[in-house]
PDB file of C-alpha atoms in Angstrom:
ATOM      1  CA  MET U   1       0.000   0.000   0.000  1.00  0.00           C
ATOM      2  CA  PRO U   2       1.337   3.480  -0.848  1.00  0.00           C
ATOM      3  CA  LEU U   3       2.561   5.716   1.973  1.00  0.00           C
ATOM      4  CA  GLY U   4      -0.239   8.339   1.739  1.00  0.00           C
ATOM      5  CA  PRO U   5      -3.079   5.950   2.556  1.00  0.00           C
ATOM      6  CA  VAL U   6      -0.950   4.317   5.277  1.00  0.00           C
ATOM      7  CA  ILE U   7      -0.429   7.701   6.961  1.00  0.00           C
ATOM      8  CA  VAL U   8      -4.154   8.500   6.776  1.00  0.00           C
ATOM      9  CA  ILE U   9      -5.121   5.086   8.175  1.00  0.00           C
ATOM     10  CA  LEU U  10      -2.602   5.434  11.022  1.00  0.00           C
ATOM     11  CA  LEU U  11      -3.973   8.897  11.868  1.00  0.00           C
ATOM     12  CA  ARG U  12      -7.517   7.507  11.856  1.00  0.00           C
ATOM     13  CA  LEU U  13      -6.488   4.641  14.137  1.00  0.00           C
ATOM     14  CA  ILE U  14      -4.356   6.588  16.625  1.00  0.00           C
ATOM     15  CA  LEU U  15      -6.027  10.002  17.057  1.00  0.00           C
ATOM     16  CA  PRO U  16      -9.510   8.639  17.936  1.00  0.00           C
ATOM     17  CA  LEU U  17      -7.984   6.965  20.976  1.00  0.00           C
ATOM     18  CA  SER U  18      -8.204  10.451  22.529  1.00  0.00           C
ATOM     19  CA  ILE U  19     -11.969   9.770  22.802  1.00  0.00           C
ATOM     20  CA  LEU U  20     -11.210   7.488  25.739  1.00  0.00           C
ATOM     21  CA  ARG U  21      -9.657  10.353  27.736  1.00  0.00           C
ATOM     22  CA  TYR U  22     -11.420  13.392  26.266  1.00  0.00           C
ATOM     23  CA  PRO U  23     -14.735  12.147  24.828  1.00  0.00           C
ATOM     24  CA  LEU U  24     -16.011  15.474  23.469  1.00  0.00           C
ATOM     25  CA  TRP U  25     -12.782  16.806  21.972  1.00  0.00           C
ATOM     26  CA  GLY U  26     -11.628  13.360  20.862  1.00  0.00           C
ATOM     27  CA  GLY U  27     -14.986  12.808  19.168  1.00  0.00           C
ATOM     28  CA  ILE U  28     -14.777  16.162  17.404  1.00  0.00           C
ATOM     29  CA  LEU U  29     -11.209  15.377  16.305  1.00  0.00           C
ATOM     30  CA  ALA U  30     -12.260  11.953  14.970  1.00  0.00           C
ATOM     31  CA  MET U  31     -15.198  13.488  13.098  1.00  0.00           C
ATOM     32  CA  LEU U  32     -13.015  16.201  11.550  1.00  0.00           C
ATOM     33  CA  LEU U  33     -10.388  13.651  10.573  1.00  0.00           C
ATOM     34  CA  ASP U  34     -13.100  11.494   8.995  1.00  0.00           C
ATOM     35  CA  GLY U  35     -14.207  14.484   6.937  1.00  0.00           C
ATOM     36  CA  ALA U  36     -10.677  15.437   5.924  1.00  0.00           C
ATOM     37  CA  ASP U  37      -9.031  12.062   5.325  1.00  0.00           C
ATOM     38  CA  VAL U  38      -9.471  12.125   1.533  1.00  0.00           C
ATOM     39  CA  ILE U  39      -8.184  15.700   1.455  1.00  0.00           C
ATOM     40  CA  ILE U  40      -5.161  14.738   3.569  1.00  0.00           C
ATOM     41  CA  ALA U  41      -4.417  11.749   1.320  1.00  0.00           C
ATOM     42  CA  GLY U  42      -4.634  14.012  -1.751  1.00  0.00           C
ATOM     43  CA  TRP U  43      -2.500  16.684  -0.132  1.00  0.00           C
ATOM     44  CA  LEU U  44       0.186  14.112   0.724  1.00  0.00           C
ATOM     45  CA  ASN U  45       0.069  12.992  -2.928  1.00  0.00           C
ATOM     46  CA  MET U  46       1.705   9.686  -1.982  1.00  0.00           C
ATOM     47  CA  GLY U  47      -0.389   7.089  -3.734  1.00  0.00           C
ATOM     48  CA  ASP U  48      -3.866   6.043  -4.698  1.00  0.00           C
ATOM     49  CA  PHE U  49      -6.517   5.270  -2.093  1.00  0.00           C
ATOM     50  CA  SER U  50      -8.813   3.278  -4.399  1.00  0.00           C
ATOM     51  CA  SER U  51     -10.400   1.182  -1.642  1.00  0.00           C
ATOM     52  CA  TYR U  52     -11.205   4.326   0.338  1.00  0.00           C
ATOM     53  CA  HIS U  53     -14.954   3.909   0.720  1.00  0.00           C
ATOM     54  CA  THR U  54     -14.843   0.501   2.391  1.00  0.00           C
ATOM     55  CA  THR U  55     -11.804   1.419   4.478  1.00  0.00           C
ATOM     56  CA  ASP U  56     -13.542   4.646   5.530  1.00  0.00           C
ATOM     57  CA  LYS U  57     -16.628   2.788   6.771  1.00  0.00           C
ATOM     58  CA  TYR U  58     -14.469   0.422   8.859  1.00  0.00           C
ATOM     59  CA  LEU U  59     -12.500   3.324  10.325  1.00  0.00           C
ATOM     60  CA  ASP U  60     -15.759   5.163  11.054  1.00  0.00           C
ATOM     61  CA  MET U  61     -17.111   2.164  12.946  1.00  0.00           C
ATOM     62  CA  TYR U  62     -13.822   1.929  14.859  1.00  0.00           C
ATOM     63  CA  TYR U  63     -14.061   5.441  16.294  1.00  0.00           C
ATOM     64  CA  LEU U  64     -17.823   5.195  16.761  1.00  0.00           C
ATOM     65  CA  THR U  65     -17.211   2.035  18.794  1.00  0.00           C
ATOM     66  CA  LEU U  66     -14.867   4.024  21.047  1.00  0.00           C
ATOM     67  CA  GLU U  67     -17.613   6.621  21.453  1.00  0.00           C
ATOM     68  CA  VAL U  68     -20.317   4.082  22.265  1.00  0.00           C
ATOM     69  CA  TYR U  69     -17.953   2.509  24.796  1.00  0.00           C
ATOM     70  CA  LYS U  70     -17.579   5.909  26.498  1.00  0.00           C
ATOM     71  CA  SER U  71     -21.347   6.430  26.442  1.00  0.00           C
ATOM     72  CA  LEU U  72     -21.749   3.284  28.549  1.00  0.00           C
ATOM     73  CA  SER U  73     -20.358   5.275  31.491  1.00  0.00           C
ATOM     74  CA  TRP U  74     -23.106   7.898  31.295  1.00  0.00           C
ATOM     75  CA  GLN U  75     -25.246   8.021  34.429  1.00  0.00           C
ATOM     76  CA  ASN U  76     -28.364   9.015  32.472  1.00  0.00           C
ATOM     77  CA  ALA U  77     -29.748   5.569  31.584  1.00  0.00           C
ATOM     78  CA  LEU U  78     -32.043   6.921  28.863  1.00  0.00           C
ATOM     79  CA  ALA U  79     -29.180   8.769  27.166  1.00  0.00           C
ATOM     80  CA  CYS U  80     -27.042   5.630  27.425  1.00  0.00           C
ATOM     81  CA  ARG U  81     -29.769   3.430  25.902  1.00  0.00           C
ATOM     82  CA  THR U  82     -30.438   6.015  23.189  1.00  0.00           C
ATOM     83  CA  SER U  83     -26.749   6.052  22.365  1.00  0.00           C
ATOM     84  CA  MET U  84     -26.628   2.251  22.142  1.00  0.00           C
ATOM     85  CA  PHE U  85     -29.740   2.102  19.958  1.00  0.00           C
ATOM     86  CA  LEU U  86     -28.424   4.747  17.543  1.00  0.00           C
ATOM     87  CA  PHE U  87     -25.046   3.011  17.306  1.00  0.00           C
ATOM     88  CA  ILE U  88     -26.605  -0.405  16.605  1.00  0.00           C
ATOM     89  CA  TYR U  89     -29.028   1.147  14.107  1.00  0.00           C
ATOM     90  CA  ARG U  90     -26.149   2.702  12.137  1.00  0.00           C
ATOM     91  CA  PHE U  91     -24.066  -0.466  12.442  1.00  0.00           C
ATOM     92  CA  VAL U  92     -26.892  -2.533  10.908  1.00  0.00           C
ATOM     93  CA  GLY U  93     -27.148   0.002   8.086  1.00  0.00           C
ATOM     94  CA  VAL U  94     -23.409  -0.117   7.372  1.00  0.00           C
ATOM     95  CA  ILE U  95     -23.384  -3.930   7.323  1.00  0.00           C
ATOM     96  CA  TRP U  96     -26.437  -4.009   5.073  1.00  0.00           C
ATOM     97  CA  PHE U  97     -24.821  -1.412   2.778  1.00  0.00           C
ATOM     98  CA  GLU U  98     -21.571  -3.404   2.587  1.00  0.00           C
ATOM     99  CA  ALA U  99     -23.554  -6.547   1.702  1.00  0.00           C
ATOM    100  CA  THR U 100     -25.728  -4.904  -0.976  1.00  0.00           C
ATOM    101  CA  ASN U 101     -23.891  -1.715  -2.026  1.00  0.00           C
ATOM    102  CA  LEU U 102     -27.246   0.118  -1.937  1.00  0.00           C
ATOM    103  CA  ARG U 103     -26.197   3.672  -1.078  1.00  0.00           C
ATOM    104  CA  ILE U 104     -29.740   4.626  -0.038  1.00  0.00           C
ATOM    105  CA  LEU U 105     -29.201   2.486   3.069  1.00  0.00           C
ATOM    106  CA  LEU U 106     -26.692   5.023   4.403  1.00  0.00           C
ATOM    107  CA  PHE U 107     -29.488   7.601   4.181  1.00  0.00           C
ATOM    108  CA  VAL U 108     -32.118   5.305   5.742  1.00  0.00           C
ATOM    109  CA  PHE U 109     -29.662   4.394   8.537  1.00  0.00           C
ATOM    110  CA  PRO U 110     -28.092   7.824   9.191  1.00  0.00           C
ATOM    111  CA  ASN U 111     -25.188   8.268  11.557  1.00  0.00           C
ATOM    112  CA  LEU U 112     -27.270  10.115  14.126  1.00  0.00           C
ATOM    113  CA  PHE U 113     -25.318   8.338  16.852  1.00  0.00           C
ATOM    114  CA  GLU U 114     -22.221  10.503  16.388  1.00  0.00           C
ATOM    115  CA  ASN U 115     -24.210  13.731  16.569  1.00  0.00           C
ATOM    116  CA  PHE U 116     -26.080  12.542  19.654  1.00  0.00           C
ATOM    117  CA  PHE U 117     -22.845  11.465  21.340  1.00  0.00           C
ATOM    118  CA  LEU U 118     -21.233  14.866  20.732  1.00  0.00           C
ATOM    119  CA  PHE U 119     -24.419  16.672  21.776  1.00  0.00           C
ATOM    120  CA  PHE U 120     -24.685  14.791  25.063  1.00  0.00           C
ATOM    121  CA  GLU U 121     -20.972  15.155  25.841  1.00  0.00           C
ATOM    122  CA  ALA U 122     -21.242  18.909  25.189  1.00  0.00           C
ATOM    123  CA  TYR U 123     -24.421  19.062  27.296  1.00  0.00           C
ATOM    124  CA  ARG U 124     -22.629  17.305  30.172  1.00  0.00           C
ATOM    125  CA  LYS U 125     -19.665  19.646  29.912  1.00  0.00           C
ATOM    126  CA  ILE U 126     -21.718  22.863  29.697  1.00  0.00           C
ATOM    127  CA  LYS U 127     -24.493  22.020  32.174  1.00  0.00           C
ATOM    128  CA  LYS U 128     -22.263  20.033  34.569  1.00  0.00           C
ATOM    129  CA  THR U 129     -25.046  17.454  34.812  1.00  0.00           C
ATOM    130  CA  GLU U 130     -26.461  14.508  32.920  1.00  0.00           C
ATOM    131  CA  LYS U 131     -30.050  15.278  33.874  1.00  0.00           C
ATOM    132  CA  LEU U 132     -32.028  15.450  30.657  1.00  0.00           C
ATOM    133  CA  SER U 133     -35.611  14.215  30.335  1.00  0.00           C
ATOM    134  CA  TRP U 134     -36.920  11.974  27.598  1.00  0.00           C
ATOM    135  CA  LYS U 135     -38.595  15.067  26.118  1.00  0.00           C
ATOM    136  CA  GLY U 136     -35.258  16.874  26.082  1.00  0.00           C
ATOM    137  CA  ILE U 137     -33.598  13.898  24.409  1.00  0.00           C
ATOM    138  CA  LEU U 138     -36.419  13.633  21.859  1.00  0.00           C
ATOM    139  CA  ILE U 139     -36.195  17.335  20.990  1.00  0.00           C
ATOM    140  CA  ALA U 140     -32.410  17.067  20.657  1.00  0.00           C
ATOM    141  CA  LEU U 141     -32.759  14.019  18.381  1.00  0.00           C
ATOM    142  CA  ILE U 142     -35.242  15.804  16.107  1.00  0.00           C
ATOM    143  CA  ILE U 143     -33.016  18.875  15.884  1.00  0.00           C
ATOM    144  CA  LEU U 144     -29.938  16.721  15.212  1.00  0.00           C
ATOM    145  CA  LEU U 145     -31.716  14.496  12.687  1.00  0.00           C
ATOM    146  CA  ILE U 146     -32.788  17.220  10.253  1.00  0.00           C
ATOM    147  CA  PRO U 147     -29.307  18.419   9.162  1.00  0.00           C
ATOM    148  CA  LYS U 148     -27.980  14.853   9.390  1.00  0.00           C
ATOM    149  CA  LEU U 149     -30.565  13.587   6.906  1.00  0.00           C
ATOM    150  CA  VAL U 150     -29.691  16.446   4.547  1.00  0.00           C
ATOM    151  CA  GLN U 151     -25.994  15.557   4.816  1.00  0.00           C
ATOM    152  CA  GLU U 152     -26.590  11.815   4.316  1.00  0.00           C
ATOM    153  CA  TYR U 153     -28.867  12.520   1.348  1.00  0.00           C
ATOM    154  CA  LEU U 154     -26.353  14.805  -0.352  1.00  0.00           C
ATOM    155  CA  MET U 155     -23.403  12.493   0.254  1.00  0.00           C
ATOM    156  CA  HIS U 156     -24.970   9.079  -0.311  1.00  0.00           C
ATOM    157  CA  VAL U 157     -27.951   9.629  -2.625  1.00  0.00           C
ATOM    158  CA  VAL U 158     -27.020  12.709  -4.678  1.00  0.00           C
ATOM    159  CA  LEU U 159     -23.334  11.696  -4.389  1.00  0.00           C
ATOM    160  CA  LEU U 160     -22.114  15.220  -3.746  1.00  0.00           C
ATOM    161  CA  ARG U 161     -18.353  15.058  -3.235  1.00  0.00           C
ATOM    162  CA  PRO U 162     -17.121  18.155  -1.378  1.00  0.00           C
ATOM    163  CA  TRP U 163     -13.571  16.783  -1.299  1.00  0.00           C
ATOM    164  CA  ASP U 164     -13.470  16.775  -5.132  1.00  0.00           C
ATOM    165  CA  TRP U 165     -14.253  20.502  -5.082  1.00  0.00           C
ATOM    166  CA  PHE U 166     -11.588  21.033  -2.396  1.00  0.00           C
ATOM    167  CA  HIS U 167      -8.995  19.119  -4.434  1.00  0.00           C
ATOM    168  CA  THR U 168      -9.643  21.038  -7.645  1.00  0.00           C
ATOM    169  CA  THR U 169      -9.982  24.416  -5.935  1.00  0.00           C
ATOM    170  CA  PHE U 170      -7.147  24.317  -3.419  1.00  0.00           C
ATOM    171  CA  LEU U 171      -4.853  21.404  -4.245  1.00  0.00           C
ATOM    172  CA  LYS U 172      -5.143  21.756  -8.033  1.00  0.00           C
ATOM    173  CA  THR U 173      -5.348  17.975  -8.490  1.00  0.00           C
TER     174      THR U 173
END
């Protein structure tokens, strides 16, 4: 495997470990790295990353697994169960997608888990409590779901590729 993809994979394996110590900031870092990995690989210009999509899904599930592990320590049982449900829901969608290659499944099974995890970690940090009612969780989920569905639709149904624009605009590749 060329050096560029190796560097990106190593970054995506090592940096998310910060989730275990700093769940909010580690989760944000992992999410940003997930969004920038293709750009980083292109910027390094050290080889083709032709198997990117499958590799990306595995690396996503790796850091999401670290996040769901951290959510198991939450004292709010409803938030913990919500987190587990959202993780399993996305995991089923990813497995089904990998088995069928039907991109619509990534829209039907959106990665709402990650947004909920970051929301609840931020809530805990700002409010200094985990107390949040089922109504509060439901409202948060609805608010988080709307932009997430738009993102999943654009990326997996319309096949909008923001990194292609970034490459041609800034990296001239």
